[in-house]
Amino acid sequence: MIDIPMLTCATLLETYPDLWRDATRHPFLDRCQAGTIEPHQFKTWLTQDYLFVTEFTRFLANGLAAAPVSHFDVLLGGLNAIRDELAWFRDKAAERDLNLDSLPQATCETYCQLMASWSVQPYAVQATALWAIELAYNQGWQLPGAMVSPYDEFAERWGNPGFTDYVKQLEKQADESLAGSSEIVQRQAEVVFQEVARQEQAFWQMAFVPTP
Ligand code: MP5
């Protein structure tokens, strides 16, 4: 019998280092760190990310609906944190006179539509996507190093030890669900991981595209 290697989150990161680097290292983040990002570019990201997080809330809620009871604690904690995060986004937008009722740009819309399509896939695929989406921000906001004000607050939100711990718990749950999955489901999870990485890279890049 052929021995099929078990897919884990760590294996995914090892298999696609370039894709993951591009998802988490971007001039947008380096310019936040240096304080040289153009305010209108930051505002584009902020507005679009709020729209993304509203859809991500639905993705997380769908994940909870598909999860085993033993995973509820971590996912409910995530949903609770998102309630605060959405309020925080509204505060950050108000400080900058931003209108959050704006339309999603094509990049944001594509990512949200893909996410919705993952919600009907097996739970292991959803758990892998959930982990990858959160890890992208957890690493992305930390990798450039200490950020200057006002961007330090954003780096702290996704880089703080509590959030890092949450992402580790998501990894554990994703690994557990992948371990109990068929090879077909594991391949689906691998494809979705690659898509998350591509979408994250495109999302950073969107800040540099003039708003139509
Ligand atoms: C996250 C995000 C992290 N806010 N935006 C993108 C494009 N990817 C990942 O999600 P959350 O809910 O802010 O922790």
Short mmCIF file of C-alpha atoms and ligand atoms in Angstrom, two decimals:
data_model
loop_
_atom_site.label_atom_id
_atom_site.label_comp_id
_atom_site.label_asym_id
_atom_site.label_seq_id
_atom_site.Cartn_x
_atom_site.Cartn_y
_atom_site.Cartn_z
CA MET A 1 0.00 0.00 0.00
CA ILE A 2 1.25 3.49 -0.82
CA ASP A 3 1.75 5.59 2.25
CA ILE A 4 0.02 8.96 1.75
CA PRO A 5 1.72 11.71 3.77
CA MET A 6 -0.64 13.49 6.13
CA LEU A 7 -1.41 17.07 5.24
CA THR A 8 -0.90 19.58 8.05
CA CYS A 9 -0.79 23.37 8.24
CA ALA A 10 2.98 23.18 8.75
CA THR A 11 3.34 21.09 5.57
CA LEU A 12 1.39 23.68 3.60
CA LEU A 13 3.72 26.47 4.74
CA GLU A 14 6.76 24.31 3.88
CA THR A 15 5.39 23.35 0.47
CA TYR A 16 4.51 26.87 -0.69
CA PRO A 17 7.11 29.21 0.85
CA ASP A 18 7.12 31.71 -2.04
CA LEU A 19 3.35 31.94 -2.22
CA TRP A 20 3.19 32.46 1.53
CA ARG A 21 5.97 35.04 1.53
CA ASP A 22 4.06 37.06 -1.07
CA ALA A 23 0.91 36.83 1.07
CA THR A 24 2.65 38.22 4.15
CA ARG A 25 5.44 40.50 2.87
CA HIS A 26 4.27 43.47 0.86
CA PRO A 27 5.33 47.09 0.24
CA PHE A 28 2.00 48.17 1.76
CA LEU A 29 3.08 46.74 5.13
CA ASP A 30 6.67 47.98 4.82
CA ARG A 31 5.37 51.50 4.15
CA CYS A 32 3.06 51.31 7.16
CA GLN A 33 6.08 50.31 9.23
CA ALA A 34 8.09 53.27 7.91
CA GLY A 35 5.14 55.66 8.06
CA THR A 36 5.45 56.39 4.33
CA ILE A 37 2.16 54.87 3.16
CA GLU A 38 0.00 57.50 1.45
CA PRO A 39 -3.06 58.27 3.60
CA HIS A 40 -5.42 57.59 0.67
CA GLN A 41 -3.79 54.19 0.15
CA PHE A 42 -4.26 53.33 3.80
CA LYS A 43 -7.87 54.48 3.63
CA THR A 44 -8.51 52.23 0.65
CA TRP A 45 -7.19 49.27 2.59
CA LEU A 46 -9.17 50.21 5.72
CA THR A 47 -12.49 50.61 3.91
CA GLN A 48 -12.07 47.44 1.89
CA ASP A 49 -10.87 45.44 4.86
CA TYR A 50 -13.97 46.41 6.82
CA LEU A 51 -16.09 45.06 3.97
CA PHE A 52 -13.94 41.91 3.91
CA VAL A 53 -14.33 41.38 7.67
CA THR A 54 -18.13 41.64 7.45
CA GLU A 55 -18.06 38.74 4.97
CA PHE A 56 -15.41 36.93 6.99
CA THR A 57 -17.83 37.08 9.95
CA ARG A 58 -20.32 35.05 7.89
CA PHE A 59 -17.54 32.64 6.89
CA LEU A 60 -16.60 32.10 10.53
CA ALA A 61 -20.26 31.64 11.52
CA ASN A 62 -20.67 29.03 8.77
CA GLY A 63 -17.51 27.34 10.02
CA LEU A 64 -18.97 27.18 13.50
CA ALA A 65 -22.14 25.60 12.10
CA ALA A 66 -20.06 22.85 10.48
CA ALA A 67 -17.59 22.33 13.35
CA PRO A 68 -17.47 19.51 15.91
CA VAL A 69 -18.60 20.63 19.38
CA SER A 70 -15.02 20.30 20.66
CA HIS A 71 -14.04 23.21 18.36
CA PHE A 72 -16.84 25.54 19.52
CA ASP A 73 -14.83 27.27 22.26
CA VAL A 74 -12.13 28.60 19.93
CA LEU A 75 -14.57 29.58 17.18
CA LEU A 76 -16.97 31.29 19.58
CA GLY A 77 -14.00 33.22 20.97
CA GLY A 78 -13.19 34.28 17.40
CA LEU A 79 -16.75 35.44 16.76
CA ASN A 80 -16.77 37.41 19.98
CA ALA A 81 -13.50 39.12 19.02
CA ILE A 82 -14.94 39.99 15.61
CA ARG A 83 -17.83 41.82 17.23
CA ASP A 84 -15.27 44.13 18.89
CA GLU A 85 -13.23 44.32 15.72
CA LEU A 86 -16.15 45.52 13.60
CA ALA A 87 -16.84 48.28 16.15
CA TRP A 88 -13.13 49.14 16.15
CA PHE A 89 -13.12 49.41 12.34
CA ARG A 90 -16.06 51.83 12.55
CA ASP A 91 -14.10 53.96 15.06
CA LYS A 92 -10.98 53.97 12.88
CA ALA A 93 -13.08 54.94 9.85
CA ALA A 94 -14.84 57.73 11.76
CA GLU A 95 -11.47 59.16 12.86
CA ARG A 96 -10.60 59.46 9.16
CA ASP A 97 -14.03 60.62 7.91
CA LEU A 98 -14.40 57.46 5.88
CA ASN A 99 -17.68 56.19 4.53
CA LEU A 100 -17.88 52.46 5.19
CA ASP A 101 -20.96 52.08 2.99
CA SER A 102 -18.73 52.09 -0.08
CA LEU A 103 -18.78 49.35 -2.69
CA PRO A 104 -16.26 46.53 -2.62
CA GLN A 105 -13.51 46.77 -5.20
CA ALA A 106 -13.15 43.82 -7.59
CA THR A 107 -10.29 42.29 -5.56
CA CYS A 108 -12.29 42.43 -2.33
CA GLU A 109 -15.40 41.07 -4.03
CA THR A 110 -13.52 38.17 -5.60
CA TYR A 111 -12.00 37.18 -2.25
CA CYS A 112 -15.41 37.40 -0.51
CA GLN A 113 -17.06 35.30 -3.21
CA LEU A 114 -14.36 32.66 -2.97
CA MET A 115 -14.77 32.59 0.80
CA ALA A 116 -18.52 32.06 0.43
CA SER A 117 -17.81 29.14 -1.93
CA TRP A 118 -15.50 27.55 0.69
CA SER A 119 -18.33 27.61 3.23
CA VAL A 120 -20.03 24.74 1.40
CA GLN A 121 -16.90 22.62 1.38
CA PRO A 122 -16.08 20.04 4.07
CA TYR A 123 -15.27 21.44 7.52
CA ALA A 124 -11.57 20.50 7.26
CA VAL A 125 -11.29 22.78 4.21
CA GLN A 126 -13.03 25.61 6.06
CA ALA A 127 -10.82 25.12 9.13
CA THR A 128 -7.69 25.27 6.95
CA ALA A 129 -8.88 28.45 5.21
CA LEU A 130 -9.80 30.05 8.53
CA TRP A 131 -6.36 29.38 9.94
CA ALA A 132 -4.58 30.63 6.79
CA ILE A 133 -6.64 33.84 6.62
CA GLU A 134 -5.86 34.70 10.24
CA LEU A 135 -2.20 33.67 9.99
CA ALA A 136 -1.71 35.95 6.98
CA TYR A 137 -2.62 38.99 9.10
CA ASN A 138 -0.90 37.71 12.24
CA GLN A 139 2.41 37.35 10.37
CA GLY A 140 1.93 40.13 7.85
CA TRP A 141 1.50 42.85 10.46
CA GLN A 142 4.47 41.61 12.52
CA LEU A 143 7.11 40.82 9.89
CA PRO A 144 8.15 44.39 9.00
CA GLY A 145 9.05 45.10 12.66
CA ALA A 146 7.80 47.81 15.04
CA MET A 147 5.49 50.22 13.24
CA VAL A 148 5.24 53.97 13.69
CA SER A 149 2.02 55.66 14.87
CA PRO A 150 -0.81 55.45 13.84
CA TYR A 151 -0.03 52.11 12.18
CA ASP A 152 1.34 50.56 15.37
CA GLU A 153 -2.25 50.16 16.57
CA PHE A 154 -3.02 48.03 13.52
CA ALA A 155 0.12 45.94 13.96
CA GLU A 156 -0.83 45.40 17.60
CA ARG A 157 -4.35 44.26 16.71
CA TRP A 158 -3.16 41.34 14.60
CA GLY A 159 0.27 40.81 16.10
CA ASN A 160 -0.52 40.72 19.82
CA PRO A 161 0.26 37.52 21.78
CA GLY A 162 -3.44 36.76 22.37
CA PHE A 163 -4.15 36.82 18.64
CA THR A 164 -1.03 34.74 17.95
CA ASP A 165 -2.32 32.18 20.43
CA TYR A 166 -5.75 32.17 18.74
CA VAL A 167 -4.08 31.43 15.39
CA LYS A 168 -2.15 28.52 16.99
CA GLN A 169 -5.43 27.10 18.27
CA LEU A 170 -6.94 27.42 14.79
CA GLU A 171 -3.92 25.53 13.43
CA LYS A 172 -4.44 22.73 15.95
CA GLN A 173 -8.10 22.45 15.00
CA ALA A 174 -7.35 22.51 11.27
CA ASP A 175 -4.67 19.79 11.71
CA GLU A 176 -7.07 17.68 13.72
CA SER A 177 -9.79 17.93 11.09
CA LEU A 178 -7.34 17.29 8.24
CA ALA A 179 -6.06 14.17 10.02
CA GLY A 180 -9.56 12.71 9.95
CA SER A 181 -10.17 13.59 6.28
CA SER A 182 -9.92 11.67 3.04
CA GLU A 183 -7.12 12.39 0.59
CA ILE A 184 -9.61 14.18 -1.68
CA VAL A 185 -10.58 16.59 1.10
CA GLN A 186 -6.92 17.16 1.94
CA ARG A 187 -6.24 18.09 -1.69
CA GLN A 188 -9.20 20.50 -1.58
CA ALA A 189 -7.71 22.10 1.55
CA GLU A 190 -4.36 22.43 -0.23
CA VAL A 191 -5.98 24.19 -3.19
CA VAL A 192 -7.87 26.56 -0.88
CA PHE A 193 -4.68 27.36 1.06
CA GLN A 194 -2.96 28.41 -2.18
CA GLU A 195 -5.97 30.54 -3.10
CA VAL A 196 -5.95 32.28 0.30
CA ALA A 197 -2.27 33.14 -0.22
CA ARG A 198 -2.95 34.59 -3.69
CA GLN A 199 -5.95 36.57 -2.48
CA GLU A 200 -4.04 37.99 0.49
CA GLN A 201 -1.28 39.21 -1.81
CA ALA A 202 -3.84 40.82 -4.13
CA PHE A 203 -5.59 42.46 -1.18
CA TRP A 204 -2.43 44.31 -0.10
CA GLN A 205 -1.82 45.33 -3.68
CA MET A 206 -5.34 46.76 -3.96
CA ALA A 207 -4.28 49.73 -1.79
CA PHE A 208 -2.07 50.90 -4.66
CA VAL A 209 -4.80 50.71 -7.29
CA PRO A 210 -6.61 54.04 -7.78
CA THR A 211 -10.29 53.78 -6.76
CA PRO A 212 -12.47 53.76 -9.91
C1 MP5 B 1 -7.88 39.30 7.79
C2 MP5 B 1 -8.39 40.55 7.39
C3 MP5 B 1 -7.89 38.86 9.22
N1 MP5 B 1 -8.90 41.42 8.28
N2 MP5 B 1 -8.36 40.92 6.08
C4 MP5 B 1 -7.84 40.08 5.17
C5 MP5 B 1 -7.84 40.48 3.73
N3 MP5 B 1 -7.33 38.88 5.52
C6 MP5 B 1 -7.35 38.50 6.80
O1 MP5 B 1 -9.21 38.67 9.68
P1 MP5 B 1 -9.69 39.34 11.06
O2 MP5 B 1 -11.12 38.99 11.21
O3 MP5 B 1 -9.50 40.82 10.91
O4 MP5 B 1 -8.81 38.78 12.14
#
